[in-house]
Amino acid sequence: MELKLIENDPYLKPYESQINNRYQWYQNTLNHINHHFGSLENFADGYKYFGFNYDDKKKGYWFRDWLPNALEVYLIGDFNKWNRTSHSLEKNEFGVWEIFLNETEIAPFSKIKMRVVTSNGAFERIPAYIKSVQQNEDKSFDGQFVPKSCFEWTDSNFKFKDVPYIYEAHIGMATEEYKVGTYKEFTKEVLPRIKSLGYNAVQLMAVQEHPYYGSFGYQVSNFFAPSSRFGTPDDLRKLIDTAHGMGLAVILDVVHSHAVRNFDEGLTDLDGTDLYFNGFHPDWDSRLFDYGRLEVKRFLLSNLKYWMDEFHFDGFRFDGVTSMLYTHFGHKGFGNYDDYFHDTNNDAILYLQLANQLIHKVNPNVISIAEDMSGMPGACRPVEEGGLGFDYRLAMGIADYWMDLLETTQDEDWNITDMYYRLNNRRYGEKNIAYAESHDQALVGDKTIAFWLMDKEMYTSMSVFTESLIVDRGIALHKMIRFVTLIVGGEGYMNFIGNEFAHPEWVDFPREGNNWSYHYARRQWSLPDTDHLKYKYLQAFDAAMIHFSRQRKLVSDEFSYKIYDHNEHKILILTKSNLIFAFNFSNNSYADYSFYYEGKGNLKIIFNSDDKAFGGFDRIDYNVSYPIVNNHITAYFPSRTVLVYAKEI
């Protein structure tokens, strides 16, 4: 029987054998797992077997790690005064080494490591399934024994079924102080901001432990350990529990596309061989997972289930999916269907199918997002249809489009027809998370939308007492870019922390090149909170836009329909959710602009970006009615403004 993915897209017919083969491979692997482990969920319970786990009957802890090529393994740490030979592990037939410790033998939160004897020598290593690590004064890391959490959850009734409006955030840089922020501070100070802005989901970056803070969390060393630089595991649990109490889902930015190459902190040569890995990533100076190995699949799948079971995460944003899908890591272009079915990494595709199947079984309401710029057909279709099982794809091309447009083209020369096409350019039936900019654009070396629009004027002309045509233009276009992206660009929406108020300056973590400064690794919340600064206008608009959009269900599976565009006048008019959206990107205002709209009755403006509360000029009278005469509407279009019309009741 033909898979639904091919049935729905006849252009995939030439690649039917490849799609069928990968689905058959998935089924065969799932059958193998079910036969030997009982179920995919049992297979993914590896974290309950490996690492430290309490035995109720024996009143103590088993410690296990998979090290099939090790010659000898010892557990060392504070509990035995770092004696290198007193606590030897035994190896079973599957290459798993284990030891039992009485509960009085090891103190909670004490430091531990393994001493692994290999054919290359003996080394002190951090266990693969360790649930906490601590950095020492000399910058080295040790594993930490963490007993089972006694945290009392209060979120049993929380279920997330909404369209996601995602607030992408980084715990460490979410403070205005010159330091690393904490889970506790984020819970107390940032979650209420996110809630008040109207977002219903928080996407947390850099949670998995990483030795180098400046990696933005994308060089992970310890996959089961929440980063200790932000606080304790229970601090993270409290953050998520609090978010759920506010109605906010929490999404983990999970990194399974590669791992840090560091020997001391990571998994490299853990038993003297590659073990978890199969080569190096050519761009990121990191290790590539060997997705073909069963125990590597188990490690990664267990990692997903662990974050869901132990921390109640509501979903995952899978980092670097494009680099996983292709053996060329996305270095080639994607101009036709052939490009999606050559040089594919079938081991990685199989892993992603299993991953999505697993997390949707654990929580049917889970949010699964692929960071994929290739647009692989079926990435966001169910595995049973021949797809990869993601719920959403990040619409990465939209942010790239805006950055390219702002860098190369004056707004007087923008092609409105092309703009609408670019924002709509996605596969039918595969949902996208739209965003105008993310953390990538905020990093040092790039520019945010606000910086492209206003540049140095942001340092001198953001006072409400200072007149600046550049800032007026920038604020107006900043609002319009975000709104048209939200309306047209996808079936979900995302904003990066601080961009809602046009945070000035870039993101640059402490490093030798900036003298280890925290100046650019923070968020200046005082800017929108200061009444005489214009940042307050952009934050007010973003909050109004999000609340209005959620109330009117503007972000949905429904596509927008273009009524009219005019490149010379820079006008775009479209309809969605029974509303009309009129964008005037021009620096000219039009007094009596007429456009075709089939219908009867009168229209009224219910939302507009020129409102004084949003830094506009209050050129719109909400009391005016606009009659539909002979299927035409005639209205006033102020310059650089978006107007939203609804039928008068």
CSV table of N, CA and C in Angstrom, one decimal, residues 248-363:
chain,number,residue,atom,x,y,z
A,248,LEU,N,2.3,28.2,30.9
A,248,LEU,CA,3.4,28.2,30.0
A,248,LEU,C,4.0,26.8,29.8
A,249,ALA,N,4.0,26.3,28.5
A,249,ALA,CA,4.8,25.1,28.2
A,249,ALA,C,6.3,25.4,28.2
A,250,VAL,N,7.1,24.4,28.5
A,250,VAL,CA,8.5,24.6,28.5
A,250,VAL,C,9.2,23.6,27.5
A,251,ILE,N,9.9,24.1,26.6
A,251,ILE,CA,10.5,23.3,25.5
A,251,ILE,C,12.0,23.3,25.7
A,252,LEU,N,12.7,22.2,25.6
A,252,LEU,CA,14.1,22.0,25.7
A,252,LEU,C,14.8,22.1,24.4
A,253,ASP,N,15.8,23.0,24.3
A,253,ASP,CA,16.6,23.0,23.1
A,253,ASP,C,17.6,21.9,23.2
A,254,VAL,N,17.3,20.8,22.6
A,254,VAL,CA,18.1,19.5,22.8
A,254,VAL,C,19.1,19.4,21.7
A,255,VAL,N,20.3,19.0,22.1
A,255,VAL,CA,21.4,18.9,21.1
A,255,VAL,C,21.8,17.4,21.0
A,256,HIS,N,21.3,16.8,20.0
A,256,HIS,CA,21.6,15.4,19.7
A,256,HIS,C,22.3,15.3,18.3
A,257,SER,N,22.7,16.4,17.7
A,257,SER,CA,23.3,16.4,16.4
A,257,SER,C,24.8,16.2,16.5
A,258,HIS,N,25.4,16.5,17.7
A,258,HIS,CA,26.8,16.3,17.9
A,258,HIS,C,27.1,16.5,19.3
A,259,ALA,N,28.4,16.3,19.7
A,259,ALA,CA,28.8,16.4,21.1
A,259,ALA,C,30.1,17.1,21.2
A,260,VAL,N,30.4,17.7,22.3
A,260,VAL,CA,31.7,18.3,22.5
A,260,VAL,C,32.8,17.3,22.3
A,261,ARG,N,34.0,17.6,21.8
A,261,ARG,CA,35.0,16.7,21.6
A,261,ARG,C,35.9,16.6,22.8
A,262,ASN,N,35.7,17.4,23.8
A,262,ASN,CA,36.6,17.4,25.0
A,262,ASN,C,36.7,16.0,25.6
A,263,PHE,N,37.9,15.6,25.9
A,263,PHE,CA,38.2,14.3,26.5
A,263,PHE,C,37.8,14.3,28.0
A,264,ASP,N,38.2,15.3,28.7
A,264,ASP,CA,38.0,15.2,30.2
A,264,ASP,C,36.6,15.3,30.6
A,265,GLU,N,35.8,16.2,29.9
A,265,GLU,CA,34.4,16.4,30.3
A,265,GLU,C,33.4,15.6,29.6
A,266,GLY,N,33.7,15.1,28.4
A,266,GLY,CA,32.7,14.5,27.5
A,266,GLY,C,32.8,13.0,27.4
A,267,LEU,N,32.3,12.5,26.3
A,267,LEU,CA,32.2,11.1,26.0
A,267,LEU,C,33.3,10.5,25.1
A,268,THR,N,34.1,11.4,24.6
A,268,THR,CA,35.2,11.0,23.7
A,268,THR,C,36.1,9.9,24.3
A,269,ASP,N,36.2,8.7,23.5
A,269,ASP,CA,37.0,7.6,23.9
A,269,ASP,C,36.8,7.2,25.3
A,270,LEU,N,35.5,7.1,25.7
A,270,LEU,CA,35.2,6.8,27.1
A,270,LEU,C,35.7,5.4,27.6
A,271,ASP,N,35.7,4.5,26.6
A,271,ASP,CA,36.3,3.1,27.0
A,271,ASP,C,37.6,2.9,26.2
A,272,GLY,N,38.2,3.9,25.7
A,272,GLY,CA,39.4,3.8,24.9
A,272,GLY,C,39.1,3.7,23.4
A,273,THR,N,37.8,3.7,23.0
A,273,THR,CA,37.5,3.6,21.6
A,273,THR,C,36.4,4.7,21.3
A,274,ASP,N,36.1,4.9,20.1
A,274,ASP,CA,35.1,5.9,19.7
A,274,ASP,C,33.7,5.7,20.4
A,275,LEU,N,33.3,4.4,20.6
A,275,LEU,CA,32.1,4.0,21.3
A,275,LEU,C,30.9,4.7,20.8
A,276,TYR,N,30.7,6.0,21.3
A,276,TYR,CA,29.4,6.7,20.9
A,276,TYR,C,29.5,7.4,19.6
A,277,PHE,N,30.7,7.5,19.0
A,277,PHE,CA,30.9,8.4,17.9
A,277,PHE,C,31.4,7.8,16.6
A,278,ASN,N,31.2,8.6,15.6
A,278,ASN,CA,31.7,8.1,14.2
A,278,ASN,C,32.2,9.3,13.4
A,279,GLY,N,33.3,9.8,13.8
A,279,GLY,CA,33.9,10.9,13.1
A,279,GLY,C,33.7,12.3,13.8
A,280,PHE,N,34.0,13.3,13.0
A,280,PHE,CA,34.0,14.7,13.5
A,280,PHE,C,33.2,15.6,12.6
A,281,HIS,N,32.5,16.6,13.2
A,281,HIS,CA,31.8,17.5,12.5
A,281,HIS,C,32.7,18.5,11.8
A,282,PRO,N,32.6,18.8,10.5
A,282,PRO,CA,33.6,19.6,9.9
A,282,PRO,C,33.4,21.1,10.2
A,283,ASP,N,32.3,21.5,10.7
A,283,ASP,CA,32.1,22.9,11.0
A,283,ASP,C,32.2,23.3,12.5
A,284,TRP,N,31.8,22.4,13.3
A,284,TRP,CA,31.7,22.7,14.7
A,284,TRP,C,32.8,22.1,15.6
A,285,ASP,N,33.8,21.5,15.0
A,285,ASP,CA,34.9,20.9,15.8
A,285,ASP,C,34.4,20.1,16.9
A,286,SER,N,33.5,19.2,16.6
A,286,SER,CA,32.8,18.3,17.6
A,286,SER,C,32.7,16.9,17.1
A,287,ARG,N,32.2,16.0,17.9
A,287,ARG,CA,32.0,14.6,17.6
A,287,ARG,C,30.7,14.3,17.0
A,288,LEU,N,30.6,13.4,16.1
A,288,LEU,CA,29.4,13.0,15.5
A,288,LEU,C,28.9,11.6,16.1
A,289,PHE,N,27.7,11.6,16.5
A,289,PHE,CA,27.1,10.3,17.1
A,289,PHE,C,27.0,9.2,16.0
A,290,ASP,N,27.3,8.0,16.4
A,290,ASP,CA,27.1,6.9,15.6
A,290,ASP,C,25.7,6.3,15.8
A,291,TYR,N,24.8,6.9,15.0
A,291,TYR,CA,23.4,6.6,15.2
A,291,TYR,C,23.0,5.2,14.8
A,292,GLY,N,23.9,4.5,14.1
A,292,GLY,CA,23.7,3.1,13.7
A,292,GLY,C,23.8,2.1,14.9
A,293,ARG,N,24.5,2.5,16.0
A,293,ARG,CA,24.7,1.6,17.1
A,293,ARG,C,23.5,1.6,18.0
A,294,LEU,N,23.1,0.4,18.4
A,294,LEU,CA,21.9,0.3,19.2
A,294,LEU,C,22.0,1.0,20.5
A,295,GLU,N,23.1,0.9,21.2
A,295,GLU,CA,23.3,1.5,22.5
A,295,GLU,C,23.4,3.1,22.4
A,296,VAL,N,23.8,3.6,21.2
A,296,VAL,CA,23.8,5.0,21.0
A,296,VAL,C,22.4,5.5,20.9
A,297,LYS,N,21.6,4.7,20.1
A,297,LYS,CA,20.2,5.1,20.1
A,297,LYS,C,19.5,5.1,21.4
A,298,ARG,N,19.9,4.0,22.2
A,298,ARG,CA,19.3,3.9,23.6
A,298,ARG,C,19.7,5.1,24.4
A,299,PHE,N,21.0,5.5,24.3
A,299,PHE,CA,21.5,6.7,25.1
A,299,PHE,C,20.7,7.9,24.8
A,300,LEU,N,20.5,8.2,23.5
A,300,LEU,CA,19.9,9.4,23.1
A,300,LEU,C,18.4,9.4,23.3
A,301,LEU,N,17.7,8.2,23.1
A,301,LEU,CA,16.3,8.1,23.3
A,301,LEU,C,16.0,8.2,24.8
A,302,SER,N,16.9,7.6,25.6
A,302,SER,CA,16.7,7.6,27.1
A,302,SER,C,16.9,9.1,27.5
A,303,ASN,N,17.8,9.8,26.9
A,303,ASN,CA,18.0,11.2,27.2
A,303,ASN,C,16.7,12.0,27.1
A,304,LEU,N,16.0,11.8,26.0
A,304,LEU,CA,14.7,12.5,25.8
A,304,LEU,C,13.7,12.1,26.8
A,305,LYS,N,13.5,10.8,27.1
A,305,LYS,CA,12.6,10.4,28.1
A,305,LYS,C,12.9,10.9,29.5
A,306,TYR,N,14.2,10.9,29.8
A,306,TYR,CA,14.6,11.5,31.1
A,306,TYR,C,14.2,12.9,31.3
A,307,TRP,N,14.4,13.8,30.3
A,307,TRP,CA,14.0,15.2,30.4
A,307,TRP,C,12.5,15.3,30.6
A,308,MET,N,11.7,14.4,29.9
A,308,MET,CA,10.3,14.5,30.1
A,308,MET,C,9.8,13.9,31.4
A,309,ASP,N,10.4,12.8,31.8
A,309,ASP,CA,9.9,12.1,33.0
A,309,ASP,C,10.4,12.9,34.3
A,310,GLU,N,11.6,13.3,34.3
A,310,GLU,CA,12.2,13.8,35.5
A,310,GLU,C,12.0,15.4,35.6
A,311,PHE,N,11.8,16.0,34.5
A,311,PHE,CA,11.7,17.5,34.5
A,311,PHE,C,10.4,18.0,33.9
A,312,HIS,N,9.6,17.2,33.4
A,312,HIS,CA,8.3,17.6,32.8
A,312,HIS,C,8.4,18.5,31.7
A,313,PHE,N,9.5,18.4,30.9
A,313,PHE,CA,9.5,19.3,29.7
A,313,PHE,C,8.4,18.9,28.7
A,314,ASP,N,7.8,19.9,28.0
A,314,ASP,CA,6.7,19.6,27.2
A,314,ASP,C,7.0,19.5,25.7
A,315,GLY,N,8.3,19.5,25.4
A,315,GLY,CA,8.7,19.4,24.0
A,315,GLY,C,10.2,19.6,23.8
A,316,PHE,N,10.6,19.5,22.5
A,316,PHE,CA,12.0,19.6,22.2
A,316,PHE,C,12.1,20.4,20.9
A,317,ARG,N,13.1,21.2,20.9
A,317,ARG,CA,13.6,21.8,19.6
A,317,ARG,C,14.9,21.1,19.3
A,318,PHE,N,14.9,20.3,18.3
A,318,PHE,CA,16.1,19.5,17.9
A,318,PHE,C,17.0,20.3,17.1
A,319,ASP,N,18.2,20.5,17.7
A,319,ASP,CA,19.2,21.4,17.1
A,319,ASP,C,19.9,20.7,16.0
A,320,GLY,N,20.3,21.4,14.9
A,320,GLY,CA,21.2,20.9,13.9
A,320,GLY,C,20.6,19.7,13.1
A,321,VAL,N,19.3,19.7,12.9
A,321,VAL,CA,18.7,18.6,12.2
A,321,VAL,C,19.2,18.4,10.7
A,322,THR,N,19.4,19.5,10.0
A,322,THR,CA,19.9,19.5,8.7
A,322,THR,C,21.3,18.8,8.6
A,323,SER,N,22.1,19.1,9.5
A,323,SER,CA,23.5,18.4,9.6
A,323,SER,C,23.4,16.9,9.9
A,324,MET,N,22.3,16.5,10.5
A,324,MET,CA,22.1,15.1,10.8
A,324,MET,C,21.5,14.4,9.6
A,325,LEU,N,20.7,15.0,8.8
A,325,LEU,CA,20.0,14.4,7.7
A,325,LEU,C,20.8,14.0,6.5
A,326,TYR,N,21.9,14.7,6.3
A,326,TYR,CA,22.7,14.6,5.1
A,326,TYR,C,24.2,14.4,5.5
A,327,THR,N,24.8,13.5,4.7
A,327,THR,CA,26.3,13.3,4.9
A,327,THR,C,27.1,14.4,4.5
A,328,HIS,N,26.6,15.4,3.8
A,328,HIS,CA,27.3,16.6,3.4
A,328,HIS,C,27.0,17.7,4.4
A,329,PHE,N,26.2,17.4,5.5
A,329,PHE,CA,25.9,18.3,6.6
A,329,PHE,C,25.1,19.6,6.2
A,330,GLY,N,24.5,19.5,5.0
A,330,GLY,CA,23.8,20.7,4.6
A,330,GLY,C,24.6,21.7,3.7
A,331,HIS,N,25.8,21.2,3.3
A,331,HIS,CA,26.6,22.1,2.6
A,331,HIS,C,26.2,22.3,1.1
A,332,LYS,N,25.4,21.4,0.6
A,332,LYS,CA,24.9,21.5,-0.7
A,332,LYS,C,23.5,22.2,-0.8
A,333,GLY,N,23.2,22.8,-1.9
A,333,GLY,CA,21.9,23.5,-2.0
A,333,GLY,C,20.7,22.5,-2.2
A,334,PHE,N,19.5,23.0,-2.0
A,334,PHE,CA,18.3,22.1,-2.2
A,334,PHE,C,17.4,22.8,-3.2
A,335,GLY,N,17.6,22.5,-4.4
A,335,GLY,CA,16.9,23.2,-5.5
A,335,GLY,C,15.8,22.3,-6.1
A,336,ASN,N,15.9,21.0,-5.9
A,336,ASN,CA,14.8,20.1,-6.4
A,336,ASN,C,14.8,18.8,-5.5
A,337,TYR,N,13.8,17.9,-5.8
A,337,TYR,CA,13.6,16.8,-5.0
A,337,TYR,C,14.8,15.8,-4.9
A,338,ASP,N,15.5,15.8,-6.0
A,338,ASP,CA,16.7,14.9,-6.0
A,338,ASP,C,17.6,15.2,-4.8
A,339,ASP,N,17.7,16.5,-4.4
A,339,ASP,CA,18.7,16.9,-3.4
A,339,ASP,C,18.3,16.3,-2.0
A,340,TYR,N,17.0,15.9,-1.8
A,340,TYR,CA,16.6,15.4,-0.6
A,340,TYR,C,16.8,13.9,-0.4
A,341,PHE,N,17.2,13.2,-1.5
A,341,PHE,CA,17.3,11.8,-1.5
A,341,PHE,C,18.6,11.3,-1.9
A,342,HIS,N,19.6,12.2,-2.0
A,342,HIS,CA,21.0,11.8,-2.2
A,342,HIS,C,21.8,12.2,-1.0
A,343,ASP,N,22.8,11.5,-0.7
A,343,ASP,CA,23.7,11.8,0.5
A,343,ASP,C,23.0,11.9,1.8
A,344,THR,N,21.9,11.1,2.0
A,344,THR,CA,21.2,11.1,3.2
A,344,THR,C,21.8,10.2,4.2
A,345,ASN,N,21.8,10.6,5.5
A,345,ASN,CA,22.3,9.8,6.6
A,345,ASN,C,21.1,9.0,7.1
A,346,ASN,N,21.0,7.8,6.6
A,346,ASN,CA,19.8,7.0,7.0
A,346,ASN,C,19.8,6.6,8.4
A,347,ASP,N,21.0,6.4,9.0
A,347,ASP,CA,21.0,6.1,10.5
A,347,ASP,C,20.4,7.2,11.3
A,348,ALA,N,20.7,8.5,10.9
A,348,ALA,CA,20.2,9.6,11.7
A,348,ALA,C,18.7,9.8,11.4
A,349,ILE,N,18.3,9.5,10.2
A,349,ILE,CA,16.8,9.6,9.9
A,349,ILE,C,16.1,8.6,10.7
A,350,LEU,N,16.6,7.3,10.8
A,350,LEU,CA,16.0,6.3,11.6
A,350,LEU,C,15.9,6.8,13.1
A,351,TYR,N,17.0,7.3,13.6
A,351,TYR,CA,17.0,7.8,15.0
A,351,TYR,C,15.9,8.8,15.2
A,352,LEU,N,15.8,9.8,14.3
A,352,LEU,CA,14.8,10.9,14.5
A,352,LEU,C,13.4,10.3,14.4
A,353,GLN,N,13.1,9.3,13.6
A,353,GLN,CA,11.8,8.7,13.6
A,353,GLN,C,11.5,8.0,14.9
A,354,LEU,N,12.5,7.3,15.4
A,354,LEU,CA,12.3,6.6,16.7
A,354,LEU,C,12.1,7.7,17.8
A,355,ALA,N,12.9,8.8,17.8
A,355,ALA,CA,12.8,9.8,18.8
A,355,ALA,C,11.4,10.4,18.8
A,356,ASN,N,10.9,10.8,17.6
A,356,ASN,CA,9.6,11.4,17.6
A,356,ASN,C,8.4,10.4,18.0
A,357,GLN,N,8.6,9.2,17.6
A,357,GLN,CA,7.6,8.2,18.0
A,357,GLN,C,7.6,8.0,19.5
A,358,LEU,N,8.8,8.0,20.1
A,358,LEU,CA,8.9,7.8,21.6
A,358,LEU,C,8.3,9.0,22.3
A,359,ILE,N,8.7,10.2,22.0
A,359,ILE,CA,8.2,11.3,22.8
A,359,ILE,C,6.7,11.6,22.6
A,360,HIS,N,6.1,11.2,21.5
A,360,HIS,CA,4.7,11.3,21.3
A,360,HIS,C,3.9,10.2,22.0
A,361,LYS,N,4.6,9.1,22.3
A,361,LYS,CA,4.0,8.0,23.1
A,361,LYS,C,4.0,8.5,24.6
A,362,VAL,N,5.1,9.0,25.0
A,362,VAL,CA,5.2,9.5,26.4
A,362,VAL,C,4.2,10.6,26.7
A,363,ASN,N,4.1,11.5,25.8
A,363,ASN,CA,3.1,12.6,25.9
A,363,ASN,C,2.6,13.0,24.6
